[in-house]
């Protein structure tokens, strides 16, 4: 079962980011700012950092997710993000048998009965082969070679707010593969719930780059079809007129 | 004024590390382990990870320090640890004048009156030159070239528990320069206060390596002069008989 | 077809490492050392760095490998080494059909005819399902969910000598999974061919740690069953008496 | 004496990047592409990568510089770039005395005689203090606390092409401090000399971001005052009309 949950994070992360940011410009110490910084100042320091690419203070707020029931297709892509920490369920030691075998069905299959049946069939047959190999004494670490790429796994991920901005810019994009995109949108929802001010400007790269070059920022929340982009194209090549529509599509799986 | 304070950290970091560690071997999800893991299990999973070098789960527990009143000699060494996050007071924007000019005096100077006076004199003269340059309209970013390496700065540091183990192994060592060593011992004290179980085996590299190769682990807390090391030498070349004494020396500045 | 080849590397890497190392202790510049450093000095600076854990100069010598015909089980493990660069064949864009479908057979299967047949069967059936999904218009990125974990992929890897030492310490070990272990031994052979002096002390972690704590170093090349280890156990728990045998086993797949 | 030299690099780096890039889309192996890839294709793959932000293949081409005669102000900023390797001359072991003491004079001082004299005076006085401390038996690692931030140091740096693009985007910018900016422009010149095609689009962040959002790319070489930017502002806040002028200013120190 697909499941993305924020299981731990820097409780006062928004203040931590803002104080760290201010300390780069100030001669005073942490305790002074801790006591004196107002909520308005927190907003200002965060906005200033994100809209000008001063990313380093965002590294001091950190988030741990449990991401469960995803395929090894998705986990293989996830761990390519190197500025992050991962602990993954190992099929060398944890056999995906019985109720723990629950391979991922792509949405493109769910919608077409024939196709869905083909997946079901393929997944079921391969499971039999896997089980049979185990019965013949093949070690788990070898038997799993026949398991499908869609086989389910769990992974614990820790990323800081700066890396999350980068992760979101790449993986919320409609060009990202649907499963990692779905994970990214779920992670965004989780962090916006606890730190709405810190992730106010998070979005796919079209939004990030647009905000680096314009005077009035845009956010995912204030986008509408009337929004005029200055960018002639997004970094992936979508022309100006198609960007808002493309963002909207990226939320459908 | 020298000041090292843990200002933010993963509150339930010891559990987070243990649960992540267990999830690599288990088919069950976070919520199951969150509910069922006992304190004894937490100990076991942490000990297992640290004594066998399975460091990755330790990355999920993260610590932010404010380190204030240190020299730029020390901050330059600190930022060489790349698996960490830093936000440093900038002398381009924050002038160290008046009470904010408080350069660091090495302990070797404090003990000898003549030497201490020589430092005081050097620090005072250079301050006059710095101030005079500012008065002549030299930009702060250029005037600071005459400031001493000992000039005080503040820095916010975030490291995870794995990197802290690595940082401690290098910087608690008596061969480390005294100021960064002092910072390292202060940081160790801070994290042991909140997560004594997670940092039970932290220490200079002689202890880390010794624990990788022996059946019965040693800790900084249970060391005594009678402790027999198996290592013929520490990694820095101190022979077996001198190691415990050397560790004890490393705490004096 | 399994294939590991060093396709690019720092030609004068051994000298580069030695000169960089010496420059940390010297006031003279690169050109001076470039001209004056003898081959004996190169040896000395390398040996000094590796046996005392002064790893940073080793980062200046860099190696690029093409690793082909490995499974996605192996590539998933490879990319967990974060201090490295990867470019991987994507099954979103490059369909593994016809002669390009050549999934990996574990050695444990090759030796038993029944088991080998079971793999062949499983791999063949799943291929049919994959092909059929493509024919029905399922996008490549979704059809691949049914492909086996053993499906072949290619990956270009760049690591510096320091990271290679770390990679080897973990992946040459007999506890590492057989396929990544085989890749690691092949990579070691490649780099020893071009830079024998730089990788003289490379080996599984038992050797690395042993060399950190003993006066007379050991190498993979001078090991014999009579070699006495000082370590009571390796980091994975193999007792002293079994270590040399275990290293020897680690080369068999 | 200020000195920036490329001392080692991936000889065939442009081809390596292009082949790696192509391998992510192809089922064929390195040897095939090595033999068949034309120079035009090399250009196309590089351009495609840089203008769409597919940075990972650029990590396979790596550059080592010796940077000498810079201040510790500059080296402290340099080592904040964490995706890179450094070996720095240590003032713990290498005393900057006699001809090796050659602190850096900011250009703002060189132009004004009075100011230049004030620096000379400050640098000379502090040297006397430093020397005197050494004579009194103060350890080198402590005596250096009185040395000026402007004191000269040497550092060996290794960065890959992707990180160089990032480094340049931040440090060629006129908002960067003059000394690191001067180093960055020197490094750019060095890499453009050997790999002009790979670094064709390198530049300060205004150029990088502009190229991410426009249909027709601009380069440092084809810029003229008539060039119209689409960006309303650069990331640092310089308005559209001022950007080209600002880039031109950034080359003056």
mmCIF file of C-alpha atoms in Angstrom, chain B residues 14 17 40-55 58 63 161-170 172-173 185 188-189 191-193 195-223 227 229 247, chain C residues 233 235:
data_model
loop_
_atom_site.group_PDB
_atom_site.id
_atom_site.type_symbol
_atom_site.label_atom_id
_atom_site.label_comp_id
_atom_site.label_asym_id
_atom_site.label_seq_id
_atom_site.Cartn_x
_atom_site.Cartn_y
_atom_site.Cartn_z
ATOM 1 C CA UNK B 14 17.682 7.427 19.018
ATOM 2 C CA UNK B 17 17.900 5.547 14.058
ATOM 3 C CA UNK B 40 16.094 -2.461 24.844
ATOM 4 C CA UNK B 41 15.703 -2.955 21.116
ATOM 5 C CA UNK B 42 16.724 0.648 20.516
ATOM 6 C CA UNK B 43 19.965 -0.063 22.354
ATOM 7 C CA UNK B 44 20.599 -3.248 20.423
ATOM 8 C CA UNK B 45 20.046 -1.738 16.995
ATOM 9 C CA UNK B 46 22.270 1.249 17.773
ATOM 10 C CA UNK B 47 25.049 -0.891 19.199
ATOM 11 C CA UNK B 48 24.869 -3.256 16.268
ATOM 12 C CA UNK B 49 25.134 -0.386 13.797
ATOM 13 C CA UNK B 50 28.047 1.390 15.458
ATOM 14 C CA UNK B 51 30.197 -1.634 16.256
ATOM 15 C CA UNK B 52 29.871 -3.083 12.743
ATOM 16 C CA UNK B 53 30.143 0.109 10.752
ATOM 17 C CA UNK B 54 26.540 0.062 9.449
ATOM 18 C CA UNK B 55 26.530 3.825 9.600
ATOM 19 C CA UNK B 58 22.664 7.157 11.929
ATOM 20 C CA UNK B 63 22.028 18.091 15.182
ATOM 21 C CA UNK B 161 25.042 11.436 13.855
ATOM 22 C CA UNK B 162 27.101 9.500 11.312
ATOM 23 C CA UNK B 163 29.098 12.565 10.319
ATOM 24 C CA UNK B 164 29.478 13.499 13.984
ATOM 25 C CA UNK B 165 31.074 10.097 14.660
ATOM 26 C CA UNK B 166 33.485 10.819 11.811
ATOM 27 C CA UNK B 167 34.100 14.401 12.954
ATOM 28 C CA UNK B 168 34.770 13.249 16.506
ATOM 29 C CA UNK B 169 37.135 10.486 15.360
ATOM 30 C CA UNK B 170 39.314 13.098 13.658
ATOM 31 C CA UNK B 172 38.874 14.724 19.420
ATOM 32 C CA UNK B 173 42.331 13.309 18.663
ATOM 33 C CA UNK B 185 34.835 17.965 22.910
ATOM 34 C CA UNK B 188 30.393 15.698 22.103
ATOM 35 C CA UNK B 189 29.277 16.804 25.560
ATOM 36 C CA UNK B 191 25.066 15.409 22.066
ATOM 37 C CA UNK B 192 25.827 12.931 24.846
ATOM 38 C CA UNK B 193 23.605 14.969 27.121
ATOM 39 C CA UNK B 195 21.388 11.126 23.182
ATOM 40 C CA UNK B 196 23.740 9.197 25.457
ATOM 41 C CA UNK B 197 22.946 5.858 23.860
ATOM 42 C CA UNK B 198 23.568 7.010 20.311
ATOM 43 C CA UNK B 199 26.961 8.520 21.114
ATOM 44 C CA UNK B 200 28.087 5.922 23.641
ATOM 45 C CA UNK B 201 30.900 4.691 21.377
ATOM 46 C CA UNK B 202 31.968 8.061 19.968
ATOM 47 C CA UNK B 203 35.612 8.950 20.443
ATOM 48 C CA UNK B 204 38.876 9.678 18.682
ATOM 49 C CA UNK B 205 39.852 7.326 15.854
ATOM 50 C CA UNK B 206 41.959 5.110 18.148
ATOM 51 C CA UNK B 207 38.737 4.080 19.917
ATOM 52 C CA UNK B 208 36.676 3.757 16.756
ATOM 53 C CA UNK B 209 39.227 1.497 15.058
ATOM 54 C CA UNK B 210 39.879 -0.492 18.209
ATOM 55 C CA UNK B 211 36.157 -1.244 18.450
ATOM 56 C CA UNK B 212 36.052 -2.408 14.834
ATOM 57 C CA UNK B 213 38.591 -5.140 15.575
ATOM 58 C CA UNK B 214 37.874 -6.365 19.094
ATOM 59 C CA UNK B 215 35.241 -8.551 20.667
ATOM 60 C CA UNK B 216 34.606 -6.438 23.762
ATOM 61 C CA UNK B 217 34.083 -2.767 23.015
ATOM 62 C CA UNK B 218 35.655 0.107 24.894
ATOM 63 C CA UNK B 219 34.156 3.534 25.446
ATOM 64 C CA UNK B 220 35.577 6.854 26.560
ATOM 65 C CA UNK B 221 33.682 6.365 29.808
ATOM 66 C CA UNK B 222 35.047 2.970 30.733
ATOM 67 C CA UNK B 223 38.671 3.686 29.806
ATOM 68 C CA UNK B 227 42.785 -0.893 29.542
ATOM 69 C CA UNK B 229 44.501 -2.051 23.491
ATOM 70 C CA UNK B 247 43.341 10.212 24.854
ATOM 71 C CA UNK C 233 37.524 -10.053 14.474
ATOM 72 C CA UNK C 235 34.216 -5.510 11.292
#
